[in-house]
């Protein structure tokens, strides 16, 4: 009742796709799993109305069509079990075993609470992009995009392509930071071209720096936001707000496998060596999981991990320099978009912090650690198990997230009971 | 040196109940707890308030305590929900045991009633077909144990009790020394659950690990705390590991699933083997739960004395040291009665029930 792979890759974004392909090119039998229906991860998420970029089509196509790769869509890792991974798809559960494991679980958005942030009509920046690509109607809707990072531009471009009226992009980072970063772009010409492309698509959309959304207004749904910027508070009527404060590595699986983590500010990423090896024998990590680095870093790291996981370190060696170049770009980016302490003060005492359990910020006063707060207030006890509120509270400097337990995601009792196990590859 | 009438070591539900009652009786109380209030076994417990009829002394303590729990019915922090207990007979042999159980419960003053198969399915339509019937105890309830512990400590502190955020390091003739070298003097009450032997090695204590699984919200699927009648065989058996069907509707609409019992595993990590056994058992009784999502699994340790009854009273070989620990899988239920028996003895008063079965001296004898 088990499926064995030489290399099992978790996550089918740019990093996972590159890893699977690299490993398979050496003849390894590869399993590639992702919780989404289609491969591509966050950046290459399929758009129901518009064609994917050529690079995405090529990376996805050559990987999924490879005869040595089993593509398991809509498959989630539930927990680590008996030296393998217990996974489930919408219908059944499986136990997957591997010689080597490549983790490419990517990142999620950092959402920070502010008054009104739970109103319908408000999503993350990547969240809006995903909705648009799934065909959620945006045509004619007035959209405000806010928060921080390059994702805001991508989200705005997607929204515009889907017919939204994008009122503006509000970036928390200062004009000086952004200009300094823009001046350094010549070092990464491909990036400069990409940025120009985005700017062309966003012609006519104001891009305001040093601006944060203070408050969202509305009774049953969003109808306006207050934006605090260099020119004071601006009241903007809108139908949709997309706000995200950057990305966080999805380290939960790596953590439950025992991989050593590092802190970058308040948030963790996985520690790796030159071949993307984690501290655990036979387990590799690549992409956002190893520190937010974007698509190019992810592709290179994925390939390094895939080659190394298949035992071909010489092929990996050839990529080390381009990884370094890409990581330098990521460092410049992270520096440019570092969060201004002002965003830590947006939540008010009565602002909800834990949406699953309706816990406000003031309910947490007096608790020194996440566990005490959780036991007393239920903060972090809900379905997301602190993925959102725990990360936000860590960012706000309250306390780090508390102990992770199985399952990694809500999972069916039949899966955990082992009563619905099946196998793809009969021995 | 700081002096108190009573220094309570450990703020689980047992220590918390003692702190509340002792302070209400006018004692100047100190509480010593390095971790979160109610963060030990108390934070892992199901919080089922239940009387089991297998042992008369355990039943007497549970019944006495259940009466005291009536004061918590309207306390928000307690999340008290009187769902009642429904014991399930899988087969005719189990069903035939019910009249004896009813008689034993009735003798102790607990009201319960037999339900036939038809009534069983009317009460709990989600149960699997083919069950023989059951026994319903309508007055029993569930609470949120760490919430109660925090409330009780809050009550004690409002009466002037002092909380020391330290570990009790060592007992000595005057009282107890804390890990930061603070010396507290006075009578000492040890309520450290599984950790009892660290301070009182002469009182044996074993840790019996349990796993719990909680689902997302599905209100109305299950109405009573449901247990198989064979539960006591698992609870009181001495096998290295066992599971029994034990499912609880939380007031949140979540379903809390037990129970496993395991000796010999001393770390808090989750054994998927135990989880599998436990959930397979659950799905035999409630097959409709199989598609529900679990959101968290955790473990806890039940403190088990030599004979399964708590140690309540003066500690052997110590003049000024008292103990309240070893409540195994019933310590939430029996915490309130335990506190009364202990503090009443300390104050030289008569106790409401016979305290002798719980006397720690039984170990020395
Ligand atoms: C009635 C009731 C209902 C509850 N409902 C919910 C609920 O709906 N959702 C929810 O999330 N929680 C719920 N809880 C659980 C509660 O919040 C705590 O999780 C509980 O105390 C169990 O703790 P824990 O061991 O899982 O982890 P924690 O409380 O985080 O930590 C306990 C200790 O175990 C250690 N630990 C944690 N993980 C591991 C590991 N993998 N290996 C080894 N040691 C570890 C930690 O370091 C810590 O010292 C409920 C509790 C009760 C009593
Ligand atoms: C899975 C599970 C399910 C359960 N379900 C139920 C149920 O449904 N109903 C029920 O009635 N009971 C239930 N129980 C049993 C119940 O949880 C325990 O009997 C009860 O919580 C014991 O309480 P306690 O205060 O003695 O111990 P604990 O809650 O463990 O408290 C002991 C405290 O002492 C502190 N401590 C330890 N050493 C020191 C030291 N040196 N100095 C200072 N402080 C110290 C610890 O930090 C801890 O807070 C369950 C138990 C488990 C594990």
Tab-separated table of C-alpha atoms in Angstrom, chain A residues 78-82 86 88 90-91 95 356-357 367 369 371-372 374-378 380-383 385 402-407 409-421, chain B residues 35-40 43-44 79 144 146-147 150 213-217 250 252 254 257 268-270 272-273 275-277 279-280 282-283 289-299:
chain	number	residue	atom	x	y	z
A	78	UNK	CA	-1.097	15.421	6.034
A	79	UNK	CA	1.753	14.345	8.253
A	80	UNK	CA	5.071	12.586	8.442
A	81	UNK	CA	4.487	8.936	9.178
A	82	UNK	CA	6.626	5.795	9.408
A	86	UNK	CA	0.871	10.485	4.566
A	88	UNK	CA	-4.528	12.825	0.759
A	90	UNK	CA	-10.026	14.766	-2.587
A	91	UNK	CA	-10.904	11.094	-2.644
A	95	UNK	CA	1.546	6.761	1.947
A	356	UNK	CA	-10.869	31.571	12.954
A	357	UNK	CA	-11.781	32.124	16.601
A	367	UNK	CA	0.122	36.964	27.772
A	369	UNK	CA	3.771	33.448	24.996
A	371	UNK	CA	0.644	28.912	24.289
A	372	UNK	CA	-0.702	30.763	27.344
A	374	UNK	CA	-4.037	30.251	23.118
A	375	UNK	CA	-5.168	28.298	26.179
A	376	UNK	CA	-6.908	31.357	27.588
A	377	UNK	CA	-8.363	32.976	24.455
A	378	UNK	CA	-8.471	30.253	21.745
A	380	UNK	CA	-4.683	30.108	16.953
A	381	UNK	CA	-6.889	27.119	17.807
A	382	UNK	CA	-8.898	27.196	14.602
A	383	UNK	CA	-8.582	25.583	11.218
A	385	UNK	CA	-3.729	26.690	13.428
A	402	UNK	CA	3.639	28.104	19.160
A	403	UNK	CA	4.061	24.392	18.658
A	404	UNK	CA	3.065	22.843	15.396
A	405	UNK	CA	1.194	19.530	15.587
A	406	UNK	CA	-0.209	17.179	12.982
A	407	UNK	CA	-2.105	17.350	10.734
A	409	UNK	CA	-3.569	20.915	7.092
A	410	UNK	CA	-7.092	19.937	8.070
A	411	UNK	CA	-7.293	16.278	7.041
A	412	UNK	CA	-10.070	13.732	6.878
A	413	UNK	CA	-10.463	11.392	9.843
A	414	UNK	CA	-10.514	8.456	7.413
A	415	UNK	CA	-7.052	9.484	6.206
A	416	UNK	CA	-5.669	9.602	9.734
A	417	UNK	CA	-7.448	6.365	10.616
A	418	UNK	CA	-5.811	4.659	7.636
A	419	UNK	CA	-9.183	3.304	6.552
A	420	UNK	CA	-9.048	4.786	3.061
A	421	UNK	CA	-5.496	4.084	1.951
B	35	UNK	CA	4.349	27.384	33.271
B	36	UNK	CA	0.964	28.574	32.037
B	37	UNK	CA	-1.875	28.126	34.530
B	38	UNK	CA	-3.544	24.817	33.730
B	39	UNK	CA	-0.862	24.096	31.144
B	40	UNK	CA	-0.041	20.520	32.190
B	43	UNK	CA	-4.598	21.599	29.125
B	44	UNK	CA	-4.742	18.251	27.379
B	79	UNK	CA	-17.750	26.607	28.937
B	144	UNK	CA	-12.951	23.599	29.368
B	146	UNK	CA	-7.643	25.229	31.486
B	147	UNK	CA	-10.310	27.948	31.581
B	150	UNK	CA	-7.324	30.056	35.286
B	213	UNK	CA	-8.007	14.560	17.947
B	214	UNK	CA	-10.253	17.576	17.371
B	215	UNK	CA	-12.291	18.322	14.247
B	216	UNK	CA	-13.516	21.532	12.704
B	217	UNK	CA	-17.047	22.668	13.542
B	250	UNK	CA	-17.604	20.619	22.261
B	252	UNK	CA	-17.962	25.169	19.776
B	254	UNK	CA	-16.207	20.714	17.244
B	257	UNK	CA	-12.107	12.358	19.947
B	268	UNK	CA	4.862	14.453	23.928
B	269	UNK	CA	5.196	13.489	20.255
B	270	UNK	CA	2.332	11.924	18.387
B	272	UNK	CA	0.398	7.831	14.292
B	273	UNK	CA	-0.010	4.176	15.166
B	275	UNK	CA	-3.963	7.732	16.300
B	276	UNK	CA	-4.840	5.152	13.655
B	277	UNK	CA	-6.066	2.635	16.225
B	279	UNK	CA	-9.719	6.684	14.997
B	280	UNK	CA	-10.429	3.291	13.470
B	282	UNK	CA	-14.156	5.796	16.477
B	283	UNK	CA	-15.251	5.174	12.903
B	289	UNK	CA	-17.380	11.035	10.890
B	290	UNK	CA	-14.925	9.656	8.346
B	291	UNK	CA	-15.141	12.663	6.003
B	292	UNK	CA	-14.841	15.261	8.777
B	293	UNK	CA	-11.613	17.216	8.913
B	294	UNK	CA	-9.299	16.925	11.912
B	295	UNK	CA	-7.540	20.202	12.660
B	296	UNK	CA	-5.229	19.216	15.497
B	297	UNK	CA	-3.918	16.208	17.340
B	298	UNK	CA	-2.243	16.463	20.735
B	299	UNK	CA	-1.108	14.348	23.626
